[in-house]
mmCIF file of C-alpha atoms (C1' of nucleotides) in Angstrom:
data_model
loop_
_atom_site.group_PDB
_atom_site.id
_atom_site.type_symbol
_atom_site.label_atom_id
_atom_site.label_comp_id
_atom_site.label_asym_id
_atom_site.label_seq_id
_atom_site.Cartn_x
_atom_site.Cartn_y
_atom_site.Cartn_z
ATOM 1 C CA MET A 1479 91.020 101.650 125.821
ATOM 2 C CA SER A 1480 93.315 103.084 123.215
ATOM 3 C CA ARG A 1481 96.534 103.013 125.012
ATOM 4 C CA SER A 1482 98.598 104.494 122.217
ATOM 5 C CA HIS A 1483 97.050 107.907 122.710
ATOM 6 C CA GLU A 1484 98.027 108.137 126.328
ATOM 7 C CA GLN A 1485 101.325 108.515 127.988
ATOM 8 C CA PRO A 1486 103.409 105.391 128.367
ATOM 9 C CA PRO A 1487 102.454 103.377 131.424
ATOM 10 C CA LEU A 1488 105.696 103.759 133.279
ATOM 11 C CA ASP A 1489 105.444 107.484 133.852
ATOM 12 C CA ARG A 1490 106.223 108.166 137.446
ATOM 13 C CA THR A 1491 103.963 105.382 138.583
ATOM 14 C CA PRO A 1492 104.955 103.872 141.921
ATOM 15 C CA LEU A 1493 107.764 101.415 141.685
ATOM 16 C CA ASP A 1494 106.560 98.642 143.921
ATOM 17 C CA GLU A 1495 103.247 97.868 142.294
ATOM 18 C CA PRO A 1496 102.636 94.385 140.984
ATOM 19 C CA GLY A 1497 103.755 93.960 137.423
ATOM 20 C CA PHE A 1498 106.723 93.474 135.215
ATOM 21 C CA GLU A 1499 109.160 95.667 137.044
ATOM 22 C CA ARG A 1500 108.425 94.470 140.527
ATOM 23 C CA ASP A 1501 108.365 90.820 139.568
ATOM 24 C CA LEU A 1502 111.575 90.935 137.600
ATOM 25 C CA ALA A 1503 113.280 92.953 140.301
ATOM 26 C CA ARG A 1504 112.289 90.508 143.012
ATOM 27 C CA LEU A 1505 113.510 87.489 141.137
ATOM 28 C CA ALA A 1506 116.696 89.236 140.120
ATOM 29 C CA LYS A 1507 117.317 90.336 143.661
ATOM 30 C CA ALA A 1508 116.927 86.776 144.837
ATOM 31 C CA LEU A 1509 119.708 85.784 142.484
ATOM 32 C CA GLY A 1510 121.766 88.845 143.351
ATOM 33 C CA HIS A 1511 124.175 87.010 145.601
ATOM 34 C CA PRO A 1512 126.685 84.369 144.501
ATOM 35 C CA ALA A 1513 125.750 82.081 147.368
ATOM 36 C CA ARG A 1514 122.185 81.939 146.160
ATOM 37 C CA VAL A 1515 123.300 81.332 142.610
ATOM 38 C CA ARG A 1516 125.353 78.437 143.812
ATOM 39 C CA ILE A 1517 122.481 77.048 145.848
ATOM 40 C CA LEU A 1518 120.242 77.183 142.825
ATOM 41 C CA ARG A 1519 122.836 75.515 140.660
ATOM 42 C CA PHE A 1520 123.309 72.841 143.264
ATOM 43 C CA LEU A 1521 119.615 72.134 143.533
ATOM 44 C CA LEU A 1522 119.326 71.994 139.773
ATOM 45 C CA SER A 1523 122.267 69.620 139.461
ATOM 46 C CA ARG A 1524 120.325 66.967 141.331
ATOM 47 C CA ASP A 1525 117.041 67.364 139.651
ATOM 48 C CA THR A 1526 115.526 65.528 142.512
ATOM 49 C CA CYS A 1527 115.250 67.528 145.672
ATOM 50 C CA MET A 1528 118.053 67.602 148.142
ATOM 51 C CA CYS A 1529 118.190 68.540 151.749
ATOM 52 C CA GLY A 1530 120.456 70.861 153.580
ATOM 53 C CA ASP A 1531 123.778 69.284 152.900
ATOM 54 C CA ILE A 1532 123.868 72.303 150.689
ATOM 55 C CA VAL A 1533 125.823 73.643 153.582
ATOM 56 C CA GLN A 1534 128.601 71.196 152.756
ATOM 57 C CA HIS A 1535 129.014 72.901 149.412
ATOM 58 C CA LEU A 1536 129.177 76.468 150.627
ATOM 59 C CA PRO A 1537 131.863 78.252 152.631
ATOM 60 C CA LEU A 1538 129.232 79.622 154.972
ATOM 61 C CA ALA A 1539 127.731 78.795 158.329
ATOM 62 C CA GLN A 1540 124.556 76.763 158.455
ATOM 63 C CA SER A 1541 122.493 79.664 159.725
ATOM 64 C CA THR A 1542 123.673 81.849 156.887
ATOM 65 C CA VAL A 1543 122.757 79.236 154.326
ATOM 66 C CA SER A 1544 119.358 78.976 155.941
ATOM 67 C CA GLN A 1545 118.915 82.709 155.494
ATOM 68 C CA HIS A 1546 119.784 82.497 151.826
ATOM 69 C CA LEU A 1547 117.385 79.607 151.437
ATOM 70 C CA LYS A 1548 114.697 81.729 153.007
ATOM 71 C CA ALA A 1549 115.383 84.478 150.510
ATOM 72 C CA LEU A 1550 115.095 81.994 147.678
ATOM 73 C CA LYS A 1551 111.882 80.609 149.107
ATOM 74 C CA ASP A 1552 110.410 84.071 149.527
ATOM 75 C CA SER A 1553 111.074 84.789 145.889
ATOM 76 C CA GLY A 1554 109.326 81.600 144.893
ATOM 77 C CA LEU A 1555 112.336 80.185 143.113
ATOM 78 C CA VAL A 1556 112.737 77.402 145.653
ATOM 79 C CA GLN A 1557 110.245 75.275 147.514
ATOM 80 C CA GLY A 1558 110.923 73.451 150.738
ATOM 81 C CA THR A 1559 108.921 70.506 151.953
ATOM 82 C CA ILE A 1560 109.403 68.676 155.192
ATOM 83 C CA ALA A 1561 110.485 65.085 154.672
ATOM 84 C CA GLY A 1562 110.903 63.374 157.959
ATOM 85 C CA PRO A 1563 113.717 64.809 160.032
ATOM 86 C CA ARG A 1564 115.120 66.802 157.152
ATOM 87 C CA VAL A 1565 113.853 69.325 154.685
ATOM 88 C CA CYS A 1566 113.725 68.732 150.993
ATOM 89 C CA TYR A 1567 114.391 71.719 148.770
ATOM 90 C CA CYS A 1568 113.774 71.882 145.111
ATOM 91 C CA VAL A 1569 113.710 74.532 142.428
ATOM 92 C CA ASP A 1570 110.343 75.626 141.146
ATOM 93 C CA ARG A 1571 111.166 75.404 137.469
ATOM 94 C CA GLN A 1572 107.994 77.199 136.624
ATOM 95 C CA VAL A 1573 109.186 80.269 138.462
ATOM 96 C CA LEU A 1574 112.677 79.963 137.103
ATOM 97 C CA GLY A 1575 111.226 79.735 133.634
ATOM 98 C CA ARG A 1576 109.196 82.821 134.304
ATOM 99 C CA PHE A 1577 112.319 84.643 135.359
ATOM 100 C CA ARG A 1578 114.014 83.613 132.167
ATOM 101 C CA ASP A 1579 110.987 84.785 130.270
ATOM 102 C CA LEU A 1580 110.950 88.167 131.959
ATOM 103 C CA VAL A 1581 114.607 88.677 131.233
ATOM 104 C CA GLY A 1582 114.105 87.696 127.641
ATOM 105 C CA ARG A 1583 111.133 89.995 127.310
ATOM 106 C CA LEU A 1584 113.335 92.858 128.368
ATOM 107 C CA GLN A 1585 115.173 92.854 125.119
ATOM 108 C CA PRO A 1586 112.931 91.521 122.404
ATOM 109 C CA CYS A 1587 114.863 92.891 119.494
ATOM 110 C CA LEU A 1588 118.246 91.413 120.158
ATOM 111 C CA GLU A 1589 118.152 88.878 117.399
ATOM 112 C CA GLY A 1590 115.650 90.418 115.036
ATOM 113 C CA ASP A 1591 112.532 89.024 116.571
ATOM 114 C CA PRO A 1592 109.718 89.719 114.093
ATOM 115 C CA ASP A 1593 106.966 90.528 116.578
ATOM 116 C CA CYS A 1594 109.123 92.993 118.355
ATOM 117 C CA ARG A 1595 106.983 95.456 120.172
ATOM 118 C CA SER A 1596 108.188 98.081 122.515
ATOM 119 C CA PRO A 1597 108.906 96.645 125.925
ATOM 120 C CA LEU A 1598 106.736 99.378 127.339
ATOM 121 C CA ASP A 1599 103.643 97.645 126.029
ATOM 122 C CA GLN A 1600 104.584 94.287 127.433
ATOM 123 C CA GLU A 1601 103.123 93.503 130.752
ATOM 124 C CA VAL A 1602 102.960 90.288 132.641
ATOM 125 C CA GLU A 1603 100.141 87.886 132.123
ATOM 126 C CA PRO A 1604 99.489 86.068 135.356
ATOM 127 C CA MET B 1339 140.756 66.028 132.084
ATOM 128 C CA SER B 1340 138.170 63.587 133.296
ATOM 129 C CA ARG B 1341 136.042 65.854 135.300
ATOM 130 C CA SER B 1342 133.511 63.236 136.264
ATOM 131 C CA HIS B 1343 135.942 61.526 138.602
ATOM 132 C CA GLU B 1344 136.601 64.598 140.657
ATOM 133 C CA GLN B 1345 134.379 66.468 143.000
ATOM 134 C CA PRO B 1346 132.114 69.039 141.463
ATOM 135 C CA PRO B 1347 133.805 72.392 141.024
ATOM 136 C CA LEU B 1348 131.546 74.310 143.368
ATOM 137 C CA ASP B 1349 132.653 72.613 146.555
ATOM 138 C CA ARG B 1350 133.200 75.238 149.170
ATOM 139 C CA THR B 1351 135.182 77.398 146.823
ATOM 140 C CA PRO B 1352 135.087 81.115 147.615
ATOM 141 C CA LEU B 1353 131.958 82.814 146.425
ATOM 142 C CA ASP B 1354 133.343 85.991 144.952
ATOM 143 C CA GLU B 1355 135.770 84.570 142.448
ATOM 144 C CA PRO B 1356 135.304 85.413 138.792
ATOM 145 C CA GLY B 1357 133.055 82.992 137.009
ATOM 146 C CA PHE B 1358 129.501 81.995 136.463
ATOM 147 C CA GLU B 1359 128.200 82.635 139.932
ATOM 148 C CA ARG B 1360 129.801 85.974 140.491
ATOM 149 C CA ASP B 1361 128.918 87.287 137.046
ATOM 150 C CA LEU B 1362 125.319 86.197 137.190
ATOM 151 C CA ALA B 1363 124.940 87.485 140.721
ATOM 152 C CA ARG B 1364 126.322 90.885 139.806
ATOM 153 C CA LEU B 1365 124.067 91.326 136.831
ATOM 154 C CA ALA B 1366 121.070 90.054 138.739
ATOM 155 C CA LYS B 1367 121.819 92.357 141.605
ATOM 156 C CA ALA B 1368 121.945 95.282 139.215
ATOM 157 C CA LEU B 1369 118.413 94.435 138.142
ATOM 158 C CA GLY B 1370 117.325 93.736 141.685
ATOM 159 C CA HIS B 1371 115.462 96.982 142.099
ATOM 160 C CA PRO B 1372 112.329 98.061 140.248
ATOM 161 C CA ALA B 1373 113.725 101.519 139.571
ATOM 162 C CA ARG B 1374 116.643 100.014 137.688
ATOM 163 C CA VAL B 1375 114.370 97.712 135.772
ATOM 164 C CA ARG B 1376 112.326 100.696 134.725
ATOM 165 C CA ILE B 1377 115.424 102.622 133.721
ATOM 166 C CA LEU B 1378 116.559 99.743 131.583
ATOM 167 C CA ARG B 1379 113.154 99.417 129.998
ATOM 168 C CA PHE B 1380 113.083 103.115 129.313
ATOM 169 C CA LEU B 1381 116.496 103.113 127.701
ATOM 170 C CA LEU B 1382 115.521 100.126 125.599
ATOM 171 C CA SER B 1383 112.285 101.742 124.496
ATOM 172 C CA ARG B 1384 114.201 104.445 122.695
ATOM 173 C CA ASP B 1385 116.785 102.292 121.092
ATOM 174 C CA THR B 1386 118.793 105.402 120.576
ATOM 175 C CA CYS B 1387 120.417 106.703 123.691
ATOM 176 C CA MET B 1388 118.624 109.128 125.918
ATOM 177 C CA CYS B 1389 119.838 111.477 128.558
ATOM 178 C CA GLY B 1390 118.736 111.998 132.062
ATOM 179 C CA ASP B 1391 115.169 112.965 131.562
ATOM 180 C CA ILE B 1392 114.873 109.468 132.850
ATOM 181 C CA VAL B 1393 114.233 111.357 136.021
ATOM 182 C CA GLN B 1394 110.963 112.569 134.542
ATOM 183 C CA HIS B 1395 109.801 108.999 134.336
ATOM 184 C CA LEU B 1396 110.638 107.943 137.854
ATOM 185 C CA PRO B 1397 109.082 108.959 141.155
ATOM 186 C CA LEU B 1398 112.518 109.567 142.600
ATOM 187 C CA ALA B 1399 114.843 112.467 143.189
ATOM 188 C CA GLN B 1400 117.499 113.198 140.616
ATOM 189 C CA SER B 1401 120.312 112.179 142.899
ATOM 190 C CA THR B 1402 118.681 108.852 143.568
ATOM 191 C CA VAL B 1403 118.258 108.182 139.879
ATOM 192 C CA SER B 1404 121.892 109.043 139.400
ATOM 193 C CA GLN B 1405 122.806 106.478 142.003
ATOM 194 C CA HIS B 1406 120.790 103.822 140.259
ATOM 195 C CA LEU B 1407 122.394 104.756 136.972
ATOM 196 C CA LYS B 1408 125.759 104.334 138.590
ATOM 197 C CA ALA B 1409 124.801 100.869 139.742
ATOM 198 C CA LEU B 1410 123.739 99.975 136.233
ATOM 199 C CA LYS B 1411 126.946 101.391 134.817
ATOM 200 C CA ASP B 1412 129.062 99.477 137.316
ATOM 201 C CA SER B 1413 127.384 96.269 136.279
ATOM 202 C CA GLY B 1414 128.151 97.002 132.642
ATOM 203 C CA LEU B 1415 124.527 96.899 131.586
ATOM 204 C CA VAL B 1416 124.505 100.594 130.763
ATOM 205 C CA GLN B 1417 127.053 102.863 129.197
ATOM 206 C CA GLY B 1418 127.152 106.599 129.611
ATOM 207 C CA THR B 1419 128.892 108.931 127.220
ATOM 208 C CA ILE B 1420 129.176 112.646 127.560
ATOM 209 C CA ALA B 1421 127.361 114.481 124.780
ATOM 210 C CA GLY B 1422 127.753 118.162 125.185
ATOM 211 C CA PRO B 1423 126.061 119.501 128.281
ATOM 212 C CA ARG B 1424 124.177 116.298 128.907
ATOM 213 C CA VAL B 1425 125.000 112.639 129.281
ATOM 214 C CA CYS B 1426 123.826 110.017 126.864
ATOM 215 C CA TYR B 1427 122.993 106.634 128.320
ATOM 216 C CA CYS B 1428 122.414 103.499 126.405
ATOM 217 C CA VAL B 1429 122.068 99.830 127.149
ATOM 218 C CA ASP B 1430 124.973 97.607 126.312
ATOM 219 C CA ARG B 1431 122.996 94.944 124.525
ATOM 220 C CA GLN B 1432 125.979 92.678 124.523
ATOM 221 C CA VAL B 1433 125.982 92.594 128.304
ATOM 222 C CA LEU B 1434 122.241 92.282 128.482
ATOM 223 C CA GLY B 1435 122.445 89.381 126.089
ATOM 224 C CA ARG B 1436 125.078 87.817 128.245
ATOM 225 C CA PHE B 1437 122.826 88.140 131.244
ATOM 226 C CA ARG B 1438 120.044 86.465 129.353
ATOM 227 C CA ASP B 1439 122.458 83.746 128.369
ATOM 228 C CA LEU B 1440 123.630 83.162 131.921
ATOM 229 C CA VAL B 1441 120.065 82.905 133.149
ATOM 230 C CA GLY B 1442 119.208 80.504 130.382
ATOM 231 C CA ARG B 1443 122.257 78.431 131.111
ATOM 232 C CA LEU B 1444 121.052 77.967 134.635
ATOM 233 C CA GLN B 1445 118.277 75.703 133.559
ATOM 234 C CA PRO B 1446 119.208 73.917 130.384
ATOM 235 C CA CYS B 1447 116.661 71.134 130.650
ATOM 236 C CA LEU B 1448 113.468 73.120 130.933
ATOM 237 C CA GLU B 1449 112.178 72.401 127.486
ATOM 238 C CA GLY B 1450 114.013 69.201 126.656
ATOM 239 C CA ASP B 1451 117.161 70.734 125.323
ATOM 240 C CA PRO B 1452 119.072 67.880 123.661
ATOM 241 C CA ASP B 1453 122.568 68.864 124.709
ATOM 242 C CA CYS B 1454 121.573 69.163 128.297
ATOM 243 C CA ARG B 1455 124.570 68.790 130.487
ATOM 244 C CA SER B 1456 124.711 69.388 134.167
ATOM 245 C CA PRO B 1457 124.920 73.088 134.908
ATOM 246 C CA LEU B 1458 127.865 72.293 137.143
ATOM 247 C CA ASP B 1459 130.016 71.682 134.105
ATOM 248 C CA GLN B 1460 129.043 74.865 132.395
ATOM 249 C CA GLU B 1461 131.315 77.751 133.012
ATOM 250 C CA VAL B 1462 131.537 81.084 131.337
ATOM 251 C CA GLU B 1463 133.607 81.528 128.267
ATOM 252 C CA PRO B 1464 135.061 85.007 128.295
ATOM 253 C "C1'" DT C 687 111.864 58.518 176.894
ATOM 254 C "C1'" DC C 688 116.392 59.939 175.620
ATOM 255 C "C1'" DG C 689 119.780 61.334 172.626
ATOM 256 C "C1'" DA C 690 121.248 62.489 168.021
ATOM 257 C "C1'" DC C 691 120.469 64.875 164.140
ATOM 258 C "C1'" DT C 692 118.494 68.534 161.039
ATOM 259 C "C1'" DC C 693 116.960 72.847 160.330
ATOM 260 C "C1'" DA C 694 114.913 77.465 161.639
ATOM 261 C "C1'" DT C 695 115.055 81.293 164.344
ATOM 262 C "C1'" DC C 696 116.990 84.735 167.570
ATOM 263 C "C1'" DG C 697 120.256 88.207 168.761
ATOM 264 C "C1'" DT C 698 123.965 90.746 167.325
ATOM 265 C "C1'" DG C 699 127.136 93.515 164.787
ATOM 266 C "C1'" DA C 700 129.354 95.219 160.499
ATOM 267 C "C1'" DA C 701 128.532 96.624 156.085
ATOM 268 C "C1'" DA C 702 125.801 97.826 152.112
ATOM 269 C "C1'" DT C 703 121.707 99.927 150.157
ATOM 270 C "C1'" DG C 704 118.160 103.393 149.214
ATOM 271 C "C1'" DA C 705 116.547 107.780 149.656
ATOM 272 C "C1'" DC C 706 116.927 112.739 150.090
ATOM 273 C "C1'" DG C 707 118.673 117.703 149.934
ATOM 274 C "C1'" DA C 708 122.551 120.379 149.147
ATOM 275 C "C1'" DT C 709 126.463 121.261 146.719
ATOM 276 C "C1'" DA C 710 130.068 121.149 143.178
ATOM 277 C "C1'" DG C 711 131.623 120.860 138.312
ATOM 278 C "C1'" DG C 712 131.350 121.136 133.274
ATOM 279 C "C1'" DA C 713 129.358 122.723 128.915
ATOM 280 C "C1'" DC C 714 126.847 125.596 126.192
ATOM 281 C "C1'" DG C 715 124.237 130.257 125.079
ATOM 282 C "C1'" DG C 716 124.170 134.596 125.587
ATOM 283 C "C1'" DC D 404 132.756 136.183 131.114
ATOM 284 C "C1'" DC D 405 128.573 134.967 133.388
ATOM 285 C "C1'" DG D 406 124.402 132.649 134.251
ATOM 286 C "C1'" DT D 407 121.960 128.418 133.282
ATOM 287 C "C1'" DC D 408 121.247 123.861 132.695
ATOM 288 C "C1'" DC D 409 122.475 119.006 133.415
ATOM 289 C "C1'" DT D 410 124.677 115.678 136.060
ATOM 290 C "C1'" DA D 411 127.721 113.745 139.668
ATOM 291 C "C1'" DT D 412 129.032 113.673 144.167
ATOM 292 C "C1'" DC D 413 128.807 114.574 149.174
ATOM 293 C "C1'" DG D 414 126.811 114.065 153.742
ATOM 294 C "C1'" DT D 415 123.294 112.138 156.205
ATOM 295 C "C1'" DC D 416 119.993 109.030 157.891
ATOM 296 C "C1'" DA D 417 116.976 104.866 158.051
ATOM 297 C "C1'" DT D 418 116.632 100.407 156.474
ATOM 298 C "C1'" DT D 419 118.185 96.170 154.769
ATOM 299 C "C1'" DT D 420 121.523 92.724 154.016
ATOM 300 C "C1'" DC D 421 125.094 89.462 155.338
ATOM 301 C "C1'" DA D 422 127.428 86.820 158.451
ATOM 302 C "C1'" DC D 423 128.092 84.441 162.747
ATOM 303 C "C1'" DG D 424 127.224 81.733 167.162
ATOM 304 C "C1'" DA D 425 123.770 80.182 170.195
ATOM 305 C "C1'" DT D 426 119.470 78.492 171.003
ATOM 306 C "C1'" DG D 427 115.046 76.217 170.045
ATOM 307 C "C1'" DA D 428 111.801 73.124 167.754
ATOM 308 C "C1'" DG D 429 111.047 69.109 165.331
ATOM 309 C "C1'" DT D 430 111.686 64.038 163.939
ATOM 310 C "C1'" DC D 431 113.551 59.842 163.977
ATOM 311 C "C1'" DG D 432 116.395 55.498 166.066
ATOM 312 C "C1'" DA D 433 117.671 53.198 170.012
#
DNA sequence: TCGACTCATCGTGAAATGACGATAGGACGG
DNA sequence: CCGTCCTATCGTCATTTCACGATGAGTCGA
């Protein structure tokens, strides 16, 4: 199909369909709270997994931290596996890399990228 | 100062102080909604500014779009200047670049970056 | 089996967010 | 000046988010 003859694909289409916008928004929303940024940084600092002594590094109650961890898990940025009595969390670097990629794809022309197409034509490739 | 002897700087410190976490969280939160992602993409697609016919490209009421624009302006990602009867919005590519930088700094070791320090030591340089 | 420990979930309440219609204000063009 | 157009803001409402304490479910060590 010759896309260039039609209207750009973002015209009034629903906002919560799978694709670039929804995926980027979900990942960004997951990082849209400083507590979750800190959790991610903490998990990345030990590149091995670490269990919920994350709580020791946050000025929040344990239940609140658990909620933030759930948000991070729902976004896919963090995985949790049961390891005996405790739970072992670790960052899914694939997903984090995808987030970085989506953000970078937002602004392809910042530093004179040669193959710099309009961001409207750039969709996700699953 | 020999930082490595002290406790890591993210220990239970307040979450909303200026710095890496707060800045990244604010920018991420601004992009944490698909409508705002679309607005940013739209503004980037015309690299010249464009006024509020953004509304024509979103399935939302004008007042709602205005709210989202306000959120983007508050985050610094978008600037709005009055141009006659209409308002001219454009992306602050500096801020967007900073966002991209903060996200990239989160995960310095993804592709074997040689100077790969712990993200705990990396703070923002204003 | 019985505690001790770790973590998730529930219930709750305050606050923020997202959406809308209606309204107000400012800048042209007549 | 007066209407018109564009945008911001207001008021409202439903929903979500954030935070907490309390409770529950699970796994080990004793």
